[in-house]
Amino acid sequence: MITILSRKRDKYTPTASAASAAAIVYLAHNGNQDTNWLAICNQFGDFCAQTSGAVVSSFITVVVLVLLIVMSALAIGKH
């Protein structure tokens, strides 16, 4: 049980990182009119493409970690 809880904790760190990176990429693409932050993707297209790819790979990592946690829990439950 402790192993499963520690693995769930280890899943939350990449999830939080991916979510915060997604928020920054959203600001880069759309800007924020309330704070006068302009979208920078029009000027730095390569940067936005790379950061968008990094966010996608971060969320793929989270999905893989969730699958590993489920597989581990099932394996522990069988023994």
mmCIF file of C-alpha atoms in Angstrom:
data_model
loop_
_atom_site.group_PDB
_atom_site.id
_atom_site.type_symbol
_atom_site.label_atom_id
_atom_site.label_comp_id
_atom_site.label_asym_id
_atom_site.label_seq_id
_atom_site.Cartn_x
_atom_site.Cartn_y
_atom_site.Cartn_z
ATOM 1 C CA MET A 1 0.000 0.000 0.000
ATOM 2 C CA ILE A 2 2.824 2.387 0.836
ATOM 3 C CA THR A 3 4.448 1.594 -2.497
ATOM 4 C CA ILE A 4 1.304 2.528 -4.380
ATOM 5 C CA LEU A 5 0.941 5.776 -2.430
ATOM 6 C CA SER A 6 4.548 6.771 -3.080
ATOM 7 C CA ARG A 7 4.099 6.059 -6.777
ATOM 8 C CA LYS A 8 0.983 8.206 -6.846
ATOM 9 C CA ARG A 9 3.032 10.985 -5.254
ATOM 10 C CA ASP A 10 5.693 10.518 -7.916
ATOM 11 C CA LYS A 11 2.995 10.918 -10.573
ATOM 12 C CA TYR A 12 1.863 14.277 -9.222
ATOM 13 C CA THR A 13 5.200 16.021 -9.828
ATOM 14 C CA PRO A 14 5.256 15.451 -13.613
ATOM 15 C CA THR A 15 1.545 16.248 -13.763
ATOM 16 C CA ALA A 16 2.080 19.603 -12.063
ATOM 17 C CA SER A 17 5.081 20.331 -14.277
ATOM 18 C CA ALA A 18 3.158 19.524 -17.445
ATOM 19 C CA ALA A 19 0.201 21.643 -16.344
ATOM 20 C CA SER A 20 2.353 24.662 -15.546
ATOM 21 C CA ALA A 21 4.218 24.306 -18.837
ATOM 22 C CA ALA A 22 0.879 24.131 -20.646
ATOM 23 C CA ALA A 23 -0.163 27.391 -18.997
ATOM 24 C CA ILE A 24 3.019 29.117 -20.175
ATOM 25 C CA VAL A 25 2.616 27.766 -23.708
ATOM 26 C CA TYR A 26 -0.978 29.022 -23.709
ATOM 27 C CA LEU A 27 0.284 32.496 -22.778
ATOM 28 C CA ALA A 28 2.926 32.314 -25.495
ATOM 29 C CA HIS A 29 0.289 31.462 -28.101
ATOM 30 C CA ASN A 30 -2.519 33.776 -26.976
ATOM 31 C CA GLY A 31 -1.047 36.390 -24.659
ATOM 32 C CA ASN A 32 -3.119 38.073 -21.956
ATOM 33 C CA GLN A 33 -4.986 41.253 -22.787
ATOM 34 C CA ASP A 34 -5.672 42.119 -19.127
ATOM 35 C CA THR A 35 -1.964 42.426 -18.355
ATOM 36 C CA ASN A 36 -0.917 43.661 -21.825
ATOM 37 C CA TRP A 37 1.135 40.540 -22.516
ATOM 38 C CA LEU A 38 1.321 40.005 -26.237
ATOM 39 C CA ALA A 39 1.440 36.623 -27.938
ATOM 40 C CA ILE A 40 5.054 35.872 -28.857
ATOM 41 C CA CYS A 41 4.484 32.941 -31.200
ATOM 42 C CA ASN A 42 4.178 35.262 -34.168
ATOM 43 C CA GLN A 43 7.771 36.388 -33.603
ATOM 44 C CA PHE A 44 9.320 33.172 -32.276
ATOM 45 C CA GLY A 45 7.691 30.349 -34.205
ATOM 46 C CA ASP A 46 10.428 27.776 -33.568
ATOM 47 C CA PHE A 47 10.317 28.415 -29.830
ATOM 48 C CA CYS A 48 6.570 27.875 -29.711
ATOM 49 C CA ALA A 49 6.781 24.695 -31.764
ATOM 50 C CA GLN A 50 9.455 23.264 -29.477
ATOM 51 C CA THR A 51 7.657 24.177 -26.272
ATOM 52 C CA SER A 52 4.375 22.785 -27.580
ATOM 53 C CA GLY A 53 6.144 19.526 -28.386
ATOM 54 C CA ALA A 54 7.659 19.453 -24.921
ATOM 55 C CA VAL A 55 4.248 19.896 -23.310
ATOM 56 C CA VAL A 56 2.793 17.073 -25.401
ATOM 57 C CA SER A 57 5.658 14.767 -24.434
ATOM 58 C CA SER A 58 5.183 15.722 -20.781
ATOM 59 C CA PHE A 59 1.544 14.679 -20.886
ATOM 60 C CA ILE A 60 2.500 11.430 -22.646
ATOM 61 C CA THR A 61 4.923 10.799 -19.784
ATOM 62 C CA VAL A 62 2.120 11.328 -17.269
ATOM 63 C CA VAL A 63 -0.072 8.807 -19.098
ATOM 64 C CA VAL A 64 2.751 6.253 -19.122
ATOM 65 C CA LEU A 65 3.314 6.772 -15.395
ATOM 66 C CA VAL A 66 -0.387 6.249 -14.691
ATOM 67 C CA LEU A 67 -0.317 3.016 -16.685
ATOM 68 C CA LEU A 68 2.744 1.846 -14.757
ATOM 69 C CA ILE A 69 1.051 2.603 -11.444
ATOM 70 C CA VAL A 70 -2.042 0.638 -12.464
ATOM 71 C CA MET A 71 0.042 -2.297 -13.680
ATOM 72 C CA SER A 72 2.051 -2.261 -10.472
ATOM 73 C CA ALA A 73 -1.073 -2.166 -8.325
ATOM 74 C CA LEU A 74 -2.537 -5.099 -10.233
ATOM 75 C CA ALA A 75 0.691 -7.073 -9.874
ATOM 76 C CA ILE A 76 0.845 -6.400 -6.130
ATOM 77 C CA GLY A 77 -2.824 -7.314 -5.766
ATOM 78 C CA LYS A 78 -2.283 -10.727 -7.360
ATOM 79 C CA HIS A 79 0.369 -11.700 -4.824
#
